[in-house]
Coordinates of C-alpha atoms in Angstrom, one line a residue:
X18 CA 98.9 92.8 123.5
X19 CA 100.1 89.5 124.8
X20 CA 103.1 89.4 122.5
X21 CA 106.2 91.2 122.0
X22 CA 107.2 90.3 118.1
X23 CA 105.4 89.0 115.2
X24 CA 107.3 85.8 115.7
X25 CA 106.1 85.4 119.2
X26 CA 102.4 86.1 118.1
X27 CA 102.7 83.5 115.4
X28 CA 104.3 81.0 117.6
X29 CA 101.5 81.4 119.9
X30 CA 99.0 81.2 117.0
X31 CA 97.9 84.9 117.3
X32 CA 96.8 86.6 114.0
X33 CA 98.2 90.0 114.2
X34 CA 97.0 93.2 112.2
X35 CA 100.1 93.1 109.9
X36 CA 99.6 89.6 109.2
X37 CA 96.2 90.2 108.2
X38 CA 97.6 93.0 105.7
X39 CA 100.3 90.9 104.4
X40 CA 98.2 87.9 103.7
X41 CA 95.7 90.2 101.6
X42 CA 98.8 91.7 99.6
X43 CA 100.0 88.3 99.0
X44 CA 97.2 86.3 98.3
X45 CA 98.3 83.7 101.1
X46 CA 96.3 82.2 103.7
X47 CA 96.6 83.7 107.1
X48 CA 97.3 80.3 108.5
X49 CA 100.0 79.4 106.2
X50 CA 101.5 83.0 106.8
X51 CA 101.5 82.2 110.5
X52 CA 103.3 79.2 110.3
X53 CA 106.1 80.3 108.2
X54 CA 106.4 83.8 110.3
X55 CA 106.6 81.1 113.3
X56 CA 109.4 79.0 111.6
X57 CA 111.3 82.1 110.7
X58 CA 110.9 81.6 106.8
X59 CA 109.1 85.2 106.7
X60 CA 109.5 88.1 108.5
X61 CA 107.1 91.1 108.9
X62 CA 109.4 94.1 109.9
X63 CA 107.2 96.3 111.9
X64 CA 108.6 98.2 114.7
X65 CA 105.5 99.2 117.1
X66 CA 106.5 102.9 117.1
X67 CA 106.3 103.1 113.1
X68 CA 102.6 104.4 112.7
X69 CA 102.8 105.0 109.0
X70 CA 103.9 101.6 108.0
X71 CA 102.2 99.5 105.6
X72 CA 103.5 96.1 106.4
X73 CA 105.0 94.0 103.9
X74 CA 106.2 90.4 104.1
X75 CA 109.7 89.1 103.3
X76 CA 110.5 85.5 102.8
X77 CA 109.5 82.3 101.2
X78 CA 106.7 81.9 98.7
X79 CA 106.0 86.0 98.9
X80 CA 106.9 88.4 96.3
X81 CA 110.4 89.6 95.6
X82 CA 110.7 92.9 97.7
X83 CA 113.3 95.7 97.2
X84 CA 115.3 98.0 99.1
X85 CA 116.3 101.7 98.2
X86 CA 119.4 103.1 100.2
X87 CA 119.8 106.7 100.7
X88 CA 120.8 109.1 103.4
X89 CA 123.4 112.1 104.5
X90 CA 126.9 112.0 103.7
X91 CA 129.7 114.5 105.1
X92 CA 130.3 115.0 101.3
X93 CA 126.7 115.9 100.4
X94 CA 124.8 117.4 103.1
X95 CA 121.2 117.9 101.4
X96 CA 118.3 116.7 103.4
X97 CA 115.3 118.1 100.7
X98 CA 117.3 115.8 98.2
X99 CA 117.3 112.8 100.2
X100 CA 113.6 113.4 101.1
X101 CA 112.8 113.3 96.9
X102 CA 114.7 110.3 96.8
X103 CA 112.4 108.8 99.6
X104 CA 109.2 110.2 97.8
X105 CA 110.5 108.4 94.4
X106 CA 111.0 105.2 96.1
X107 CA 107.6 105.3 97.6
X108 CA 106.0 106.3 94.2
X109 CA 107.7 103.5 92.3
X110 CA 106.9 100.5 94.9
X111 CA 109.9 100.1 96.8
X112 CA 108.7 98.1 100.2
X113 CA 111.8 99.2 102.1
X114 CA 114.2 102.2 102.7
X115 CA 117.4 101.9 104.6
X116 CA 118.8 105.4 106.1
X117 CA 122.4 105.2 105.9
X118 CA 123.1 108.7 107.2
X119 CA 126.5 109.1 108.9
X120 CA 126.6 112.9 109.2
X121 CA 124.6 115.9 110.4
X122 CA 121.2 115.9 112.0
X123 CA 120.6 111.7 111.2
X124 CA 118.0 111.5 114.3
X125 CA 115.9 114.2 112.7
X126 CA 116.2 113.2 109.2
X127 CA 115.2 109.5 110.7
X128 CA 112.4 110.8 112.6
X129 CA 110.7 112.2 109.7
X130 CA 111.3 109.4 107.3
X131 CA 109.9 107.1 109.8
X132 CA 106.8 109.6 110.1
X133 CA 106.1 110.2 106.5
X134 CA 107.1 106.5 105.1
X135 CA 104.6 103.6 104.4
X136 CA 107.7 101.5 103.6
X137 CA 109.8 99.6 106.1
X138 CA 112.6 101.6 107.2
X139 CA 116.0 99.9 107.8
X140 CA 119.2 101.4 109.3
X141 CA 123.0 100.5 110.2
X142 CA 123.5 101.6 113.7
X143 CA 127.1 101.2 113.0
X144 CA 127.3 104.0 110.2
X145 CA 125.6 106.4 112.9
X146 CA 127.7 105.5 116.3
X147 CA 130.5 108.2 115.8
X148 CA 128.0 111.0 115.1
X149 CA 125.4 110.0 117.8
X150 CA 127.8 109.4 120.5
X151 CA 130.3 112.1 119.7
X152 CA 133.3 109.7 120.0
X153 CA 136.1 108.7 117.6
X154 CA 136.1 104.9 116.8
X155 CA 138.6 104.0 119.0
X156 CA 137.1 105.7 122.1
X157 CA 133.8 103.9 121.8
X158 CA 133.2 101.5 124.4
X159 CA 131.6 97.9 123.6
X160 CA 128.2 99.0 125.3
X161 CA 128.0 102.3 123.7
X162 CA 127.2 100.6 120.2
X163 CA 123.9 99.2 122.1
X164 CA 123.0 102.4 123.1
X165 CA 122.9 103.5 119.4
X166 CA 120.8 100.7 118.6
X167 CA 118.3 101.3 121.3
X168 CA 118.0 105.0 119.9
X169 CA 117.4 103.7 116.4
X170 CA 114.7 101.0 118.0
X171 CA 113.0 103.8 120.0
X172 CA 112.7 106.0 116.7
X173 CA 110.6 103.2 114.8
X174 CA 113.2 101.7 112.6
X175 CA 111.8 98.6 111.4
X176 CA 115.0 96.9 110.8
X177 CA 118.9 97.1 111.4
X178 CA 121.7 95.6 110.1
X179 CA 124.0 94.3 112.6
X180 CA 127.5 92.9 111.6
X181 CA 127.7 90.1 114.7
X182 CA 129.3 87.6 112.5
X183 CA 132.4 89.1 112.3
X184 CA 134.0 87.8 115.4
X185 CA 137.6 86.8 116.2
X186 CA 137.1 83.4 114.7
X187 CA 136.3 85.1 111.3
X188 CA 138.9 87.6 111.5
X189 CA 141.7 85.1 112.2
X190 CA 140.5 83.1 109.1
X191 CA 140.4 86.2 107.1
X192 CA 143.6 87.0 108.1
X193 CA 144.8 83.6 107.2
X194 CA 143.1 83.3 103.9
X195 CA 144.2 86.0 101.9
X196 CA 141.8 88.2 99.8
X197 CA 142.0 90.2 96.6
X198 CA 139.8 93.1 97.9
X199 CA 139.9 92.3 101.5
X200 CA 136.9 93.9 103.5
X201 CA 134.3 96.0 101.3
X202 CA 131.2 96.4 103.9
X203 CA 131.8 99.7 105.5
X204 CA 130.0 98.5 108.9
X205 CA 132.2 95.5 108.9
X206 CA 135.3 97.4 108.3
X207 CA 134.7 99.8 111.0
X208 CA 134.0 96.7 113.2
X209 CA 137.2 95.2 112.2
X210 CA 139.2 98.0 112.7
X211 CA 137.7 98.7 116.3
X212 CA 138.6 95.2 117.4
X213 CA 142.0 95.3 115.9
X214 CA 142.9 98.6 117.6
X215 CA 141.2 97.6 121.0
X216 CA 141.8 94.0 121.1
X217 CA 138.2 93.3 122.2
X218 CA 135.7 90.9 120.8
X219 CA 132.8 92.2 118.1
X220 CA 130.6 94.1 120.7
X221 CA 127.5 93.1 118.9
X222 CA 128.6 89.2 119.0
X223 CA 130.0 89.5 122.7
X224 CA 126.6 91.3 123.9
X225 CA 124.2 89.5 121.5
X226 CA 121.5 88.6 124.2
X227 CA 121.6 92.3 125.4
X228 CA 121.3 93.3 121.7
X229 CA 118.3 90.9 121.4
X230 CA 116.3 92.2 124.0
X231 CA 116.4 95.7 122.3
X232 CA 115.2 94.4 119.4
X233 CA 112.4 92.2 120.9
X234 CA 111.1 95.0 122.9
X235 CA 110.1 97.4 119.9
X236 CA 109.8 94.3 117.6
X237 CA 112.8 95.2 115.4
X238 CA 114.1 92.5 112.7
X239 CA 117.7 91.7 112.8
X240 CA 119.1 91.8 109.2
X241 CA 122.5 90.0 110.2
X242 CA 125.2 91.7 108.1
X243 CA 127.7 90.1 105.6
X244 CA 130.9 92.0 106.9
X245 CA 132.7 89.4 104.6
X246 CA 130.8 89.6 101.6
X247 CA 132.9 89.5 98.5
X248 CA 133.7 92.8 96.8
X249 CA 135.0 91.1 93.7
X250 CA 134.5 88.2 91.7
X251 CA 137.7 86.4 92.8
X252 CA 136.9 86.6 96.5
X253 CA 133.4 85.2 96.1
X254 CA 132.4 82.0 98.0
X255 CA 135.6 82.0 99.9
X256 CA 136.5 80.7 103.3
X257 CA 135.8 84.3 104.9
X258 CA 132.3 84.4 103.2
X259 CA 131.4 81.0 104.3
X260 CA 132.6 81.0 107.6
X261 CA 130.7 84.3 108.5
X262 CA 127.8 82.4 106.9
X263 CA 128.2 79.7 109.7
X264 CA 128.4 82.3 112.3
X265 CA 125.2 84.0 111.0
X266 CA 123.3 80.4 111.0
X267 CA 124.0 79.8 114.8
X268 CA 123.2 83.7 115.8
X269 CA 119.8 82.9 113.7
X270 CA 118.8 80.3 116.0
X271 CA 119.9 82.4 119.1
X272 CA 117.5 85.4 117.9
X273 CA 114.7 82.8 117.2
X274 CA 115.0 81.3 120.7
X275 CA 114.0 85.3 121.7
X276 CA 111.3 85.5 119.5
X277 CA 113.5 88.2 117.3
X278 CA 112.7 88.2 113.7
X279 CA 115.7 87.5 111.4
X280 CA 116.9 88.2 107.9
X281 CA 120.4 87.2 106.3
X282 CA 122.5 89.5 104.2
X283 CA 124.4 88.0 101.3
X284 CA 126.6 88.8 98.3
X285 CA 128.2 91.0 96.8
X286 CA 130.2 90.5 93.7
X287 CA 129.6 86.8 92.1
X288 CA 129.8 85.4 88.7
X289 CA 126.6 84.0 87.6
X290 CA 127.6 80.3 87.9
X291 CA 128.0 80.6 91.6
X292 CA 124.7 82.5 92.6
X293 CA 122.3 79.5 92.5
X294 CA 124.6 77.6 95.0
X295 CA 125.2 80.1 97.2
X296 CA 121.3 80.9 97.6
X297 CA 121.0 77.2 98.5
X298 CA 123.7 77.4 100.9
X299 CA 122.2 80.3 102.8
X300 CA 119.1 78.6 103.2
X301 CA 120.7 75.3 104.2
X302 CA 123.2 77.2 106.9
X303 CA 120.8 79.9 108.0
X304 CA 117.8 77.4 108.3
X305 CA 115.5 78.9 106.0
X306 CA 115.9 82.6 106.9
X307 CA 114.9 85.1 104.6
X308 CA 117.8 86.2 102.3
X309 CA 118.5 89.9 101.7
X310 CA 121.2 90.4 98.6
X311 CA 123.0 93.2 97.3
X312 CA 123.2 92.5 93.9
X313 CA 124.9 90.2 93.3
X314 CA 127.0 92.2 90.6
X315 CA 128.1 89.6 88.0
X316 CA 131.1 91.5 86.9
X317 CA 133.5 94.1 88.3
X318 CA 134.2 95.9 85.2
X319 CA 131.2 98.1 84.7
X320 CA 131.2 101.1 86.9
X321 CA 128.4 103.5 85.9
X322 CA 126.2 100.4 84.7
X323 CA 126.0 98.4 87.9
X324 CA 122.3 98.7 88.2
X325 CA 122.5 96.4 85.2
X326 CA 125.2 93.8 86.5
X327 CA 123.0 94.0 89.9
X328 CA 119.7 93.3 88.2
X329 CA 121.3 90.6 86.3
X330 CA 122.5 89.0 89.4
X331 CA 119.5 89.9 91.7
X332 CA 117.1 88.1 89.1
X333 CA 119.2 84.8 89.3
X334 CA 119.2 85.3 93.1
X335 CA 115.7 85.8 93.7
X336 CA 114.7 82.9 91.3
X337 CA 116.9 80.7 93.3
X338 CA 115.8 81.7 96.8
X339 CA 116.7 85.4 97.9
X340 CA 114.0 87.2 98.9
X341 CA 115.1 90.7 99.2
X342 CA 116.9 92.6 96.9
X343 CA 119.1 95.8 97.7
X344 CA 119.0 98.2 94.8
X345 CA 122.3 99.3 93.4
X346 CA 122.3 102.7 91.0
X347 CA 124.4 103.7 88.3
X348 CA 126.7 105.6 90.7
X349 CA 127.7 102.3 92.7
X350 CA 131.5 102.6 93.3
X351 CA 131.7 106.1 91.6
X352 CA 129.5 108.8 94.1
X353 CA 126.4 109.4 96.2
X354 CA 123.6 108.7 93.6
X355 CA 121.4 111.7 92.5
X356 CA 117.7 111.4 91.7
X357 CA 118.3 110.1 88.3
X358 CA 120.5 107.4 89.5
X359 CA 118.1 106.2 92.4
X360 CA 115.5 105.9 89.6
X361 CA 117.4 103.9 87.4
X362 CA 118.4 101.6 90.2
X363 CA 114.9 101.2 91.3
X364 CA 113.4 100.1 88.1
X365 CA 116.4 98.0 87.5
X366 CA 115.8 96.2 90.8
X367 CA 112.1 95.9 90.5
X368 CA 112.6 94.3 87.0
X369 CA 114.5 91.7 88.5
X370 CA 112.6 91.0 91.2
X371 CA 109.2 91.0 89.1
X372 CA 111.0 88.8 86.6
X373 CA 112.2 86.3 89.6
X374 CA 108.5 86.3 90.8
X375 CA 107.4 85.0 87.4
X376 CA 110.1 82.6 87.3
X377 CA 108.9 81.1 90.6
X378 CA 105.2 81.2 90.0
X379 CA 104.1 83.6 92.5
X380 CA 100.6 84.0 92.2
X381 CA 99.4 86.9 90.2
X382 CA 102.8 87.7 89.1
X383 CA 101.9 87.3 85.3
X384 CA 99.1 89.2 85.5
X385 CA 100.5 92.8 84.6
X386 CA 102.3 91.1 81.7
X387 CA 99.1 89.5 80.3
X388 CA 97.4 93.0 80.8
X389 CA 100.7 94.5 78.7
X390 CA 100.1 91.8 75.9
X391 CA 96.5 92.7 75.7
X392 CA 97.2 96.2 75.4
X393 CA 99.7 95.7 72.9
X394 CA 97.4 93.7 70.6
X395 CA 95.1 96.3 70.8
X396 CA 97.6 98.9 70.2
X397 CA 96.1 100.6 73.1
X398 CA 99.3 103.0 73.9
X399 CA 97.7 104.8 76.8
X400 CA 97.0 101.5 78.3
X401 CA 100.7 100.5 78.0
X402 CA 101.7 103.5 79.5
X403 CA 99.5 102.6 82.5
X404 CA 100.7 99.1 83.0
X405 CA 104.0 99.9 82.6
X406 CA 106.7 100.1 85.7
X407 CA 108.0 103.4 84.2
X408 CA 105.1 104.6 82.4
X409 CA 106.5 108.1 82.0
X410 CA 109.6 107.2 80.4
X411 CA 107.7 105.1 78.1
X412 CA 105.6 107.7 77.1
X413 CA 108.6 110.1 76.4
X414 CA 110.0 107.4 74.2
X415 CA 107.0 107.1 72.3
X416 CA 106.2 110.7 71.8
X417 CA 110.1 111.7 70.9
X418 CA 109.6 110.4 67.4
X419 CA 105.9 110.7 66.8
X420 CA 104.3 108.0 64.3
X421 CA 102.5 109.0 61.1
X422 CA 100.2 106.3 62.1
X423 CA 98.9 106.8 65.5
X424 CA 98.3 102.9 65.6
X425 CA 101.9 102.0 65.6
X426 CA 105.1 103.4 66.8
X427 CA 107.9 105.0 64.5
X428 CA 109.8 101.9 64.4
X429 CA 107.7 99.8 61.9
X430 CA 104.8 102.3 61.1
X431 CA 102.6 100.9 58.7
X432 CA 104.5 97.7 58.9
X433 CA 103.8 96.9 62.5
X434 CA 103.0 93.2 63.0
X435 CA 100.5 93.5 65.3
X436 CA 98.6 96.3 62.9
X437 CA 99.0 93.9 59.9
X438 CA 97.6 90.8 61.8
X439 CA 94.7 92.4 63.1
X440 CA 93.7 94.0 60.0
X441 CA 93.8 90.6 58.2
X442 CA 92.1 88.9 60.9
X443 CA 89.1 91.5 60.7
X444 CA 88.9 91.0 57.0
X445 CA 90.6 94.3 55.9
X446 CA 93.1 94.9 53.0
X447 CA 96.8 96.0 54.2
X448 CA 98.3 98.6 52.0
X449 CA 101.8 99.9 52.8
X450 CA 102.4 101.8 49.6
X451 CA 102.7 105.4 50.4
X452 CA 100.4 107.8 48.1
X453 CA 102.4 110.3 46.4

């Protein structure tokens, strides 16, 4: 193999087996895909040690992908339940899973996850640092953080979130330009605390070149984290967010020089009227790198329903340039999500991604919708259940109040518009009166 990363191969005009798979999945020519990977506008996160991976592309002109967050926390240590979430995510077609474990046997869980999962695996090494290094935050040395990244890379993680843009310049502006909700990024807040307590520069920024060498060795895509993402509507598109985005754009170019694939992470909480502009700003400042967004959540007042506020924002974001949606569950801001929450979050995010693909004219994106329309026109309920994103739930609703006439549902019964029209067009008489 005469290349280290997918980007290096693309720059050299070499077609990898991962590129062939993605080109086939996306109905895109291999030549065009290779060109966009070489330019950094598409990434294929594919660690050389993730043997069970079914490669996916993320970027412009491809289907919008979704990510599912899960992992072990100190307040809820249940490895079996988290693996059930993994299986559910794969069943519903999530393209990526982020293991955010920060407690217990994180390495063992991660290794099992990578061995099992055909979906891309992402992590935030900063979350794992205290447990992996067995040190408190204050006692961790700058280069210790790189050891954690190396461990994740060796294990087979396909992409890592690294908050390298929260450097001393960003922090200085953050302090000067006050925020309503300060820093809400977990990894960002830990780095901010470490920097303030030690007086040192962000180690991921200071030793960025050494970090890139690790990622290049295993072809790990760097997902440049948004430590300054807005955590409420009032903080969106502020100086801290935009300043960090400028830094991420500079770091993107440095990564590309090393042939390391890059994604950029984005907001957060944001009013609907700001989303399109934010997508355009990211693409401009970060040179077209794929954009990975959390939400955005379009209102702050819906705890328990934030899978909906996120799906609204995600659909708008993906229509205007975002390429990768991180799911949000109904439990966001409230607790660790259970299996039901994960299911609701995945479905909401899949709906947002699919709706955006239709709006963006992605080839083949309307096919299932057309199939659903055909099944409805025939009143083919079994066909509808097979086509539906969540056919199990659709069936449960249909069967919960059985219709008298199996060719309609209990909402309209014999007054079903499709049934009525079909009968007339077939030359049949429509009879609505109930015989006594």
